[in-house]
PDB file of N, CA and C in Angstrom:
ATOM      1  N   GLY A   1       0.792  -1.194   0.000  1.00 63.00           N
ATOM      2  CA  GLY A   1       0.000   0.000   0.000  1.00 63.00           C
ATOM      3  C   GLY A   1       0.838   1.264   0.000  1.00 63.00           C
ATOM      4  N   VAL A   2       1.919   1.263   0.794  1.00 74.00           N
ATOM      5  CA  VAL A   2       2.773   2.459   0.886  1.00 74.00           C
ATOM      6  C   VAL A   2       3.447   2.722  -0.455  1.00 74.00           C
ATOM      7  N   GLN A   3       3.884   1.664  -1.110  1.00 79.00           N
ATOM      8  CA  GLN A   3       4.547   1.832  -2.412  1.00 79.00           C
ATOM      9  C   GLN A   3       3.584   2.394  -3.454  1.00 79.00           C
ATOM     10  N   ILE A   4       2.320   2.018  -3.365  1.00 74.00           N
ATOM     11  CA  ILE A   4       1.325   2.538  -4.303  1.00 74.00           C
ATOM     12  C   ILE A   4       1.159   4.038  -4.103  1.00 74.00           C
ATOM     13  N   ILE A   5       1.089   4.468  -2.850  1.00 73.00           N
ATOM     14  CA  ILE A   5       0.956   5.902  -2.549  1.00 73.00           C
ATOM     15  C   ILE A   5       2.196   6.654  -3.031  1.00 73.00           C
ATOM     16  N   GLN A   6       3.390   6.105  -2.747  1.00 77.00           N
ATOM     17  CA  GLN A   6       4.625   6.760  -3.181  1.00 77.00           C
ATOM     18  C   GLN A   6       4.672   6.880  -4.699  1.00 77.00           C
ATOM     19  N   HIS A   7       4.274   5.838  -5.382  1.00 80.00           N
ATOM     20  CA  HIS A   7       4.278   5.869  -6.851  1.00 80.00           C
ATOM     21  C   HIS A   7       3.261   6.887  -7.372  1.00 80.00           C
ATOM     22  N   ALA A   8       2.086   6.923  -6.745  1.00 76.00           N
ATOM     23  CA  ALA A   8       1.038   7.847  -7.192  1.00 76.00           C
ATOM     24  C   ALA A   8       1.463   9.301  -7.038  1.00 76.00           C
ATOM     25  N   LEU A   9       2.247   9.600  -6.009  1.00 76.00           N
ATOM     26  CA  LEU A   9       2.685  10.980  -5.800  1.00 76.00           C
ATOM     27  C   LEU A   9       3.727  11.417  -6.829  1.00 76.00           C
ATOM     28  N   LYS A  10       4.390  10.474  -7.461  1.00 83.00           N
ATOM     29  CA  LYS A  10       5.390  10.805  -8.489  1.00 83.00           C
ATOM     30  C   LYS A  10       4.746  11.084  -9.846  1.00 83.00           C
ATOM     31  N   ILE A  11       3.573  10.539 -10.081  1.00 82.00           N
ATOM     32  CA  ILE A  11       2.948  10.610 -11.403  1.00 82.00           C
ATOM     33  C   ILE A  11       2.686  12.038 -11.889  1.00 82.00           C
ATOM     34  N   PRO A  12       2.148  12.950 -11.062  1.00 82.00           N
ATOM     35  CA  PRO A  12       1.929  14.311 -11.591  1.00 82.00           C
ATOM     36  C   PRO A  12       3.225  14.979 -12.070  1.00 82.00           C
ATOM     37  N   VAL A  13       4.326  14.791 -11.337  1.00 85.00           N
ATOM     38  CA  VAL A  13       5.605  15.390 -11.750  1.00 85.00           C
ATOM     39  C   VAL A  13       6.084  14.759 -13.052  1.00 85.00           C
ATOM     40  N   LYS A  14       5.995  13.436 -13.131  1.00 89.00           N
ATOM     41  CA  LYS A  14       6.420  12.741 -14.352  1.00 89.00           C
ATOM     42  C   LYS A  14       5.592  13.197 -15.555  1.00 89.00           C
ATOM     43  N   THR A  15       4.302  13.361 -15.358  1.00 87.00           N
ATOM     44  CA  THR A  15       3.423  13.772 -16.446  1.00 87.00           C
ATOM     45  C   THR A  15       3.734  15.188 -16.912  1.00 87.00           C
ATOM     46  N   ILE A  16       3.923  16.093 -15.980  1.00 87.00           N
ATOM     47  CA  ILE A  16       4.266  17.481 -16.331  1.00 87.00           C
ATOM     48  C   ILE A  16       5.587  17.511 -17.093  1.00 87.00           C
ATOM     49  N   ALA A  17       6.579  16.762 -16.613  1.00 90.00           N
ATOM     50  CA  ALA A  17       7.886  16.719 -17.281  1.00 90.00           C
ATOM     51  C   ALA A  17       7.763  16.118 -18.677  1.00 90.00           C
ATOM     52  N   ALA A  18       7.013  15.035 -18.802  1.00 91.00           N
ATOM     53  CA  ALA A  18       6.837  14.396 -20.116  1.00 91.00           C
ATOM     54  C   ALA A  18       6.139  15.334 -21.090  1.00 91.00           C
ATOM     55  N   ASN A  19       5.141  16.075 -20.604  1.00 90.00           N
ATOM     56  CA  ASN A  19       4.450  17.042 -21.465  1.00 90.00           C
ATOM     57  C   ASN A  19       5.374  18.167 -21.901  1.00 90.00           C
ATOM     58  N   ALA A  20       6.419  18.431 -21.115  1.00 91.00           N
ATOM     59  CA  ALA A  20       7.390  19.472 -21.462  1.00 91.00           C
ATOM     60  C   ALA A  20       8.518  18.917 -22.334  1.00 91.00           C
ATOM     61  N   GLY A  21       8.466  17.614 -22.626  1.00 92.00           N
ATOM     62  CA  GLY A  21       9.481  17.008 -23.489  1.00 92.00           C
ATOM     63  C   GLY A  21      10.729  16.564 -22.756  1.00 92.00           C
ATOM     64  N   VAL A  22      10.618  16.365 -21.446  1.00 92.00           N
ATOM     65  CA  VAL A  22      11.751  15.953 -20.614  1.00 92.00           C
ATOM     66  C   VAL A  22      11.416  14.588 -20.025  1.00 92.00           C
ATOM     67  N   GLU A  23      12.439  13.788 -19.758  1.00 92.00           N
ATOM     68  CA  GLU A  23      12.229  12.480 -19.148  1.00 92.00           C
ATOM     69  C   GLU A  23      11.765  12.647 -17.702  1.00 92.00           C
ATOM     70  N   GLY A  24      10.558  12.190 -17.406  1.00 89.00           N
ATOM     71  CA  GLY A  24       9.958  12.366 -16.093  1.00 89.00           C
ATOM     72  C   GLY A  24      10.721  11.689 -14.973  1.00 89.00           C
ATOM     73  N   ALA A  25      11.262  10.499 -15.229  1.00 89.00           N
ATOM     74  CA  ALA A  25      11.994   9.766 -14.188  1.00 89.00           C
ATOM     75  C   ALA A  25      13.249  10.524 -13.764  1.00 89.00           C
ATOM     76  N   VAL A  26      13.884  11.202 -14.689  1.00 91.00           N
ATOM     77  CA  VAL A  26      15.089  11.979 -14.374  1.00 91.00           C
ATOM     78  C   VAL A  26      14.716  13.157 -13.478  1.00 91.00           C
ATOM     79  N   VAL A  27      13.632  13.829 -13.807  1.00 91.00           N
ATOM     80  CA  VAL A  27      13.191  14.976 -13.008  1.00 91.00           C
ATOM     81  C   VAL A  27      12.849  14.523 -11.592  1.00 91.00           C
ATOM     82  N   VAL A  28      12.099  13.436 -11.464  1.00 89.00           N
ATOM     83  CA  VAL A  28      11.731  12.921 -10.138  1.00 89.00           C
ATOM     84  C   VAL A  28      12.985  12.542  -9.359  1.00 89.00           C
ATOM     85  N   GLY A  29      13.942  11.898 -10.011  1.00 89.00           N
ATOM     86  CA  GLY A  29      15.195  11.516  -9.350  1.00 89.00           C
ATOM     87  C   GLY A  29      15.960  12.714  -8.825  1.00 89.00           C
ATOM     88  N   LYS A  30      16.037  13.765  -9.623  1.00 90.00           N
ATOM     89  CA  LYS A  30      16.746  14.965  -9.180  1.00 90.00           C
ATOM     90  C   LYS A  30      16.032  15.642  -8.017  1.00 90.00           C
ATOM     91  N   LEU A  31      14.717  15.625  -8.034  1.00 88.00           N
ATOM     92  CA  LEU A  31      13.960  16.236  -6.942  1.00 88.00           C
ATOM     93  C   LEU A  31      14.147  15.456  -5.639  1.00 88.00           C
ATOM     94  N   PHE A  32      14.205  14.136  -5.729  1.00 86.00           N
ATOM     95  CA  PHE A  32      14.417  13.327  -4.524  1.00 86.00           C
ATOM     96  C   PHE A  32      15.833  13.477  -3.977  1.00 86.00           C
ATOM     97  N   ASP A  33      16.783  13.838  -4.817  1.00 88.00           N
ATOM     98  CA  ASP A  33      18.163  14.031  -4.373  1.00 88.00           C
ATOM     99  C   ASP A  33      18.350  15.348  -3.625  1.00 88.00           C
ATOM    100  N   GLN A  34      17.415  16.275  -3.754  1.00 85.00           N
ATOM    101  CA  GLN A  34      17.530  17.593  -3.137  1.00 85.00           C
ATOM    102  C   GLN A  34      17.025  17.563  -1.690  1.00 85.00           C
ATOM    103  N   ALA A  35      17.655  18.352  -0.844  1.00 85.00           N
ATOM    104  CA  ALA A  35      17.246  18.444   0.560  1.00 85.00           C
ATOM    105  C   ALA A  35      16.124  19.469   0.752  1.00 85.00           C
ATOM    106  N   ASP A  36      16.025  20.437  -0.141  1.00 85.00           N
ATOM    107  CA  ASP A  36      15.027  21.503  -0.033  1.00 85.00           C
ATOM    108  C   ASP A  36      13.654  20.983  -0.464  1.00 85.00           C
ATOM    109  N   GLU A  37      12.701  20.945   0.458  1.00 81.00           N
ATOM    110  CA  GLU A  37      11.368  20.432   0.157  1.00 81.00           C
ATOM    111  C   GLU A  37      10.559  21.376  -0.730  1.00 81.00           C
ATOM    112  N   GLN A  38      10.964  22.621  -0.823  1.00 83.00           N
ATOM    113  CA  GLN A  38      10.236  23.582  -1.647  1.00 83.00           C
ATOM    114  C   GLN A  38      10.775  23.638  -3.074  1.00 83.00           C
ATOM    115  N   LEU A  39      11.817  22.872  -3.348  1.00 87.00           N
ATOM    116  CA  LEU A  39      12.394  22.843  -4.686  1.00 87.00           C
ATOM    117  C   LEU A  39      11.517  22.008  -5.605  1.00 87.00           C
ATOM    118  N   GLY A  40      11.278  22.508  -6.789  1.00 87.00           N
ATOM    119  CA  GLY A  40      10.456  21.795  -7.754  1.00 87.00           C
ATOM    120  C   GLY A  40      10.927  22.068  -9.165  1.00 87.00           C
ATOM    121  N   TYR A  41      10.300  21.412 -10.107  1.00 89.00           N
ATOM    122  CA  TYR A  41      10.670  21.549 -11.511  1.00 89.00           C
ATOM    123  C   TYR A  41       9.729  22.527 -12.204  1.00 89.00           C
ATOM    124  N   ASN A  42      10.296  23.560 -12.794  1.00 90.00           N
ATOM    125  CA  ASN A  42       9.535  24.525 -13.575  1.00 90.00           C
ATOM    126  C   ASN A  42       9.605  24.087 -15.030  1.00 90.00           C
ATOM    127  N   ALA A  43       8.551  23.490 -15.529  1.00 90.00           N
ATOM    128  CA  ALA A  43       8.534  22.952 -16.890  1.00 90.00           C
ATOM    129  C   ALA A  43       8.625  24.055 -17.945  1.00 90.00           C
ATOM    130  N   GLN A  44       8.150  25.234 -17.610  1.00 90.00           N
ATOM    131  CA  GLN A  44       8.163  26.333 -18.585  1.00 90.00           C
ATOM    132  C   GLN A  44       9.585  26.798 -18.878  1.00 90.00           C
ATOM    133  N   THR A  45      10.444  26.835 -17.840  1.00 92.00           N
ATOM    134  CA  THR A  45      11.817  27.312 -18.026  1.00 92.00           C
ATOM    135  C   THR A  45      12.848  26.189 -18.009  1.00 92.00           C
ATOM    136  N   ASP A  46      12.402  24.948 -17.762  1.00 91.00           N
ATOM    137  CA  ASP A  46      13.284  23.779 -17.667  1.00 91.00           C
ATOM    138  C   ASP A  46      14.353  23.977 -16.593  1.00 91.00           C
ATOM    139  N   GLN A  47      13.923  24.496 -15.435  1.00 92.00           N
ATOM    140  CA  GLN A  47      14.842  24.730 -14.319  1.00 92.00           C
ATOM    141  C   GLN A  47      14.241  24.198 -13.034  1.00 92.00           C
ATOM    142  N   TYR A  48      15.125  23.912 -12.073  1.00 92.00           N
ATOM    143  CA  TYR A  48      14.700  23.519 -10.733  1.00 92.00           C
ATOM    144  C   TYR A  48      14.734  24.775  -9.872  1.00 92.00           C
ATOM    145  N   VAL A  49      13.583  25.154  -9.343  1.00 91.00           N
ATOM    146  CA  VAL A  49      13.456  26.411  -8.619  1.00 91.00           C
ATOM    147  C   VAL A  49      12.706  26.197  -7.306  1.00 91.00           C
ATOM    148  N   ASN A  50      12.806  27.197  -6.422  1.00 89.00           N
ATOM    149  CA  ASN A  50      11.974  27.217  -5.232  1.00 89.00           C
ATOM    150  C   ASN A  50      10.570  27.563  -5.716  1.00 89.00           C
ATOM    151  N   MET A  51       9.653  26.625  -5.566  1.00 85.00           N
ATOM    152  CA  MET A  51       8.321  26.779  -6.147  1.00 85.00           C
ATOM    153  C   MET A  51       7.553  27.966  -5.548  1.00 85.00           C
ATOM    154  N   ILE A  52       7.716  28.202  -4.255  1.00 83.00           N
ATOM    155  CA  ILE A  52       6.995  29.295  -3.607  1.00 83.00           C
ATOM    156  C   ILE A  52       7.534  30.635  -4.104  1.00 83.00           C
ATOM    157  N   ASP A  53       8.879  30.771  -4.144  1.00 89.00           N
ATOM    158  CA  ASP A  53       9.482  32.017  -4.622  1.00 89.00           C
ATOM    159  C   ASP A  53       9.134  32.279  -6.084  1.00 89.00           C
ATOM    160  N   ALA A  54       8.999  31.212  -6.879  1.00 87.00           N
ATOM    161  CA  ALA A  54       8.688  31.359  -8.301  1.00 87.00           C
ATOM    162  C   ALA A  54       7.194  31.593  -8.531  1.00 87.00           C
ATOM    163  N   GLY A  55       6.390  31.473  -7.470  1.00 85.00           N
ATOM    164  CA  GLY A  55       4.957  31.705  -7.604  1.00 85.00           C
ATOM    165  C   GLY A  55       4.202  30.532  -8.195  1.00 85.00           C
ATOM    166  N   ILE A  56       4.806  29.339  -8.137  1.00 81.00           N
ATOM    167  CA  ILE A  56       4.157  28.139  -8.673  1.00 81.00           C
ATOM    168  C   ILE A  56       3.483  27.421  -7.514  1.00 81.00           C
ATOM    169  N   ILE A  57       2.179  27.280  -7.609  1.00 76.00           N
ATOM    170  CA  ILE A  57       1.401  26.642  -6.556  1.00 76.00           C
ATOM    171  C   ILE A  57       0.993  25.257  -7.043  1.00 76.00           C
ATOM    172  N   ASP A  58       1.164  24.251  -6.199  1.00 68.00           N
ATOM    173  CA  ASP A  58       0.788  22.884  -6.538  1.00 68.00           C
ATOM    174  C   ASP A  58      -0.735  22.787  -6.621  1.00 68.00           C
ATOM    175  N   PRO A  59      -1.254  22.283  -7.743  1.00 64.00           N
ATOM    176  CA  PRO A  59      -2.706  22.165  -7.848  1.00 64.00           C
ATOM    177  C   PRO A  59      -3.217  21.072  -6.906  1.00 64.00           C
ATOM    178  N   THR A  60      -3.920  21.460  -5.875  1.00 70.00           N
ATOM    179  CA  THR A  60      -4.373  20.533  -4.840  1.00 70.00           C
ATOM    180  C   THR A  60      -5.249  19.428  -5.409  1.00 70.00           C
ATOM    181  N   LYS A  61      -6.067  19.749  -6.389  1.00 74.00           N
ATOM    182  CA  LYS A  61      -6.959  18.737  -6.945  1.00 74.00           C
ATOM    183  C   LYS A  61      -6.179  17.604  -7.603  1.00 74.00           C
ATOM    184  N   VAL A  62      -5.071  17.912  -8.253  1.00 73.00           N
ATOM    185  CA  VAL A  62      -4.257  16.875  -8.903  1.00 73.00           C
ATOM    186  C   VAL A  62      -3.675  15.932  -7.863  1.00 73.00           C
ATOM    187  N   VAL A  63      -3.094  16.489  -6.807  1.00 75.00           N
ATOM    188  CA  VAL A  63      -2.492  15.675  -5.759  1.00 75.00           C
ATOM    189  C   VAL A  63      -3.567  14.880  -5.033  1.00 75.00           C
ATOM    190  N   ARG A  64      -4.689  15.520  -4.741  1.00 81.00           N
ATOM    191  CA  ARG A  64      -5.781  14.831  -4.048  1.00 81.00           C
ATOM    192  C   ARG A  64      -6.296  13.663  -4.875  1.00 81.00           C
ATOM    193  N   THR A  65      -6.480  13.864  -6.165  1.00 82.00           N
ATOM    194  CA  THR A  65      -6.959  12.798  -7.037  1.00 82.00           C
ATOM    195  C   THR A  65      -5.972  11.638  -7.080  1.00 82.00           C
ATOM    196  N   ALA A  66      -4.684  11.944  -7.154  1.00 79.00           N
ATOM    197  CA  ALA A  66      -3.662  10.891  -7.163  1.00 79.00           C
ATOM    198  C   ALA A  66      -3.707  10.087  -5.871  1.00 79.00           C
ATOM    199  N   LEU A  67      -3.854  10.769  -4.742  1.00 80.00           N
ATOM    200  CA  LEU A  67      -3.917  10.078  -3.449  1.00 80.00           C
ATOM    201  C   LEU A  67      -5.187   9.240  -3.314  1.00 80.00           C
ATOM    202  N   VAL A  68      -6.319   9.771  -3.724  1.00 85.00           N
ATOM    203  CA  VAL A  68      -7.572   9.026  -3.637  1.00 85.00           C
ATOM    204  C   VAL A  68      -7.511   7.778  -4.515  1.00 85.00           C
ATOM    205  N   ASP A  69      -7.003   7.914  -5.736  1.00 84.00           N
ATOM    206  CA  ASP A  69      -6.890   6.767  -6.637  1.00 84.00           C
ATOM    207  C   ASP A  69      -5.953   5.709  -6.064  1.00 84.00           C
ATOM    208  N   ALA A  70      -4.812   6.138  -5.526  1.00 81.00           N
ATOM    209  CA  ALA A  70      -3.854   5.202  -4.943  1.00 81.00           C
ATOM    210  C   ALA A  70      -4.438   4.494  -3.733  1.00 81.00           C
ATOM    211  N   ALA A  71      -5.149   5.226  -2.894  1.00 82.00           N
ATOM    212  CA  ALA A  71      -5.771   4.621  -1.715  1.00 82.00           C
ATOM    213  C   ALA A  71      -6.841   3.621  -2.131  1.00 82.00           C
ATOM    214  N   SER A  72      -7.562   3.913  -3.178  1.00 85.00           N
ATOM    215  CA  SER A  72      -8.586   3.010  -3.675  1.00 85.00           C
ATOM    216  C   SER A  72      -7.963   1.700  -4.158  1.00 85.00           C
ATOM    217  N   ILE A  73      -6.875   1.800  -4.897  1.00 79.00           N
ATOM    218  CA  ILE A  73      -6.190   0.607  -5.398  1.00 79.00           C
ATOM    219  C   ILE A  73      -5.601  -0.191  -4.235  1.00 79.00           C
ATOM    220  N   ALA A  74      -4.986   0.497  -3.284  1.00 78.00           N
ATOM    221  CA  ALA A  74      -4.403  -0.188  -2.124  1.00 78.00           C
ATOM    222  C   ALA A  74      -5.490  -0.911  -1.339  1.00 78.00           C
ATOM    223  N   SER A  75      -6.632  -0.280  -1.180  1.00 80.00           N
ATOM    224  CA  SER A  75      -7.748  -0.897  -0.469  1.00 80.00           C
ATOM    225  C   SER A  75      -8.254  -2.129  -1.213  1.00 80.00           C
ATOM    226  N   LEU A  76      -8.353  -2.021  -2.512  1.00 79.00           N
ATOM    227  CA  LEU A  76      -8.794  -3.146  -3.329  1.00 79.00           C
ATOM    228  C   LEU A  76      -7.827  -4.317  -3.208  1.00 79.00           C
ATOM    229  N   MET A  77      -6.526  -4.009  -3.183  1.00 75.00           N
ATOM    230  CA  MET A  77      -5.516  -5.065  -3.106  1.00 75.00           C
ATOM    231  C   MET A  77      -5.568  -5.799  -1.770  1.00 75.00           C
ATOM    232  N   THR A  78      -5.936  -5.124  -0.701  1.00 77.00           N
ATOM    233  CA  THR A  78      -5.969  -5.778   0.609  1.00 77.00           C
ATOM    234  C   THR A  78      -7.156  -6.719   0.747  1.00 77.00           C
ATOM    235  N   THR A  79      -8.187  -6.537  -0.059  1.00 78.00           N
ATOM    236  CA  THR A  79      -9.361  -7.404   0.029  1.00 78.00           C
ATOM    237  C   THR A  79      -9.419  -8.436  -1.092  1.00 78.00           C
ATOM    238  N   THR A  80      -8.461  -8.424  -1.974  1.00 74.00           N
ATOM    239  CA  THR A  80      -8.442  -9.343  -3.104  1.00 74.00           C
ATOM    240  C   THR A  80      -7.500 -10.496  -2.805  1.00 74.00           C
ATOM    241  N   GLU A  81      -7.926 -11.710  -3.123  1.00 74.00           N
ATOM    242  CA  GLU A  81      -7.084 -12.877  -2.871  1.00 74.00           C
ATOM    243  C   GLU A  81      -6.028 -13.068  -3.952  1.00 74.00           C
ATOM    244  N   ALA A  82      -6.289 -12.604  -5.147  1.00 74.00           N
ATOM    245  CA  ALA A  82      -5.331 -12.745  -6.242  1.00 74.00           C
ATOM    246  C   ALA A  82      -5.430 -11.516  -7.135  1.00 74.00           C
ATOM    247  N   MET A  83      -4.292 -11.139  -7.727  1.00 71.00           N
ATOM    248  CA  MET A  83      -4.276  -9.976  -8.600  1.00 71.00           C
ATOM    249  C   MET A  83      -3.333 -10.257  -9.762  1.00 71.00           C
ATOM    250  N   ILE A  84      -3.704  -9.838 -10.940  1.00 76.00           N
ATOM    251  CA  ILE A  84      -2.876  -9.997 -12.124  1.00 76.00           C
ATOM    252  C   ILE A  84      -2.358  -8.625 -12.514  1.00 76.00           C
ATOM    253  N   CYS A  85      -1.058  -8.520 -12.749  1.00 78.00           N
ATOM    254  CA  CYS A  85      -0.479  -7.232 -13.157  1.00 78.00           C
ATOM    255  C   CYS A  85       0.667  -7.469 -14.126  1.00 78.00           C
ATOM    256  N   ASP A  86       1.057  -6.430 -14.819  1.00 82.00           N
ATOM    257  CA  ASP A  86       2.165  -6.490 -15.766  1.00 82.00           C
ATOM    258  C   ASP A  86       3.478  -6.338 -15.019  1.00 82.00           C
ATOM    259  N   LEU A  87       4.504  -7.066 -15.485  1.00 82.00           N
ATOM    260  CA  LEU A  87       5.832  -6.878 -14.919  1.00 82.00           C
ATOM    261  C   LEU A  87       6.401  -5.561 -15.393  1.00 82.00           C
ATOM    262  N   PRO A  88       7.155  -4.865 -14.553  1.00 81.00           N
ATOM    263  CA  PRO A  88       7.763  -3.615 -15.005  1.00 81.00           C
ATOM    264  C   PRO A  88       8.779  -3.865 -16.120  1.00 81.00           C
ATOM    265  N   LYS A  89       8.827  -2.956 -17.069  1.00 82.00           N
ATOM    266  CA  LYS A  89       9.782  -3.084 -18.169  1.00 82.00           C
ATOM    267  C   LYS A  89      11.166  -2.682 -17.688  1.00 82.00           C
ATOM    268  N   LYS A  90      12.162  -3.409 -18.139  1.00 81.00           N
ATOM    269  CA  LYS A  90      13.548  -3.099 -17.771  1.00 81.00           C
ATOM    270  C   LYS A  90      14.073  -1.992 -18.662  1.00 81.00           C
ATOM    271  N   ASP A  91      14.822  -1.064 -18.052  1.00 76.00           N
ATOM    272  CA  ASP A  91      15.460   0.007 -18.835  1.00 76.00           C
ATOM    273  C   ASP A  91      16.609  -0.593 -19.627  1.00 76.00           C
ATOM    274  N   GLU A  92      16.629  -0.306 -20.897  1.00 70.00           N
ATOM    275  CA  GLU A  92      17.735  -0.760 -21.736  1.00 70.00           C
ATOM    276  C   GLU A  92      18.573   0.449 -22.086  1.00 70.00           C
ATOM    277  N   GLY A  93      19.489   0.766 -21.204  1.00 56.00           N
ATOM    278  CA  GLY A  93      20.259   1.987 -21.441  1.00 56.00           C
ATOM    279  C   GLY A  93      21.634   1.943 -20.936  1.00 56.00           C
TER     280      GLY A  93
END
């Protein structure tokens, strides 16, 4: 369940980065390497900035939807006796 929530919280950043033409996994990795919790990725300028100072506000509805969806899946998994899923693809790089 915890891994589902952690994965769901990464999706909005990955999606924004992908829409900007940047590899989302790289952006998420760089953000996790930073100690500053207010640091984020500005897709418009392709820079890592202090989100509050830059005037970028996290859309609460996006984060809330990701959390609700992840919690729903985690809840479903705890009551299901068997589940079928795809294996993750290996990076060939």
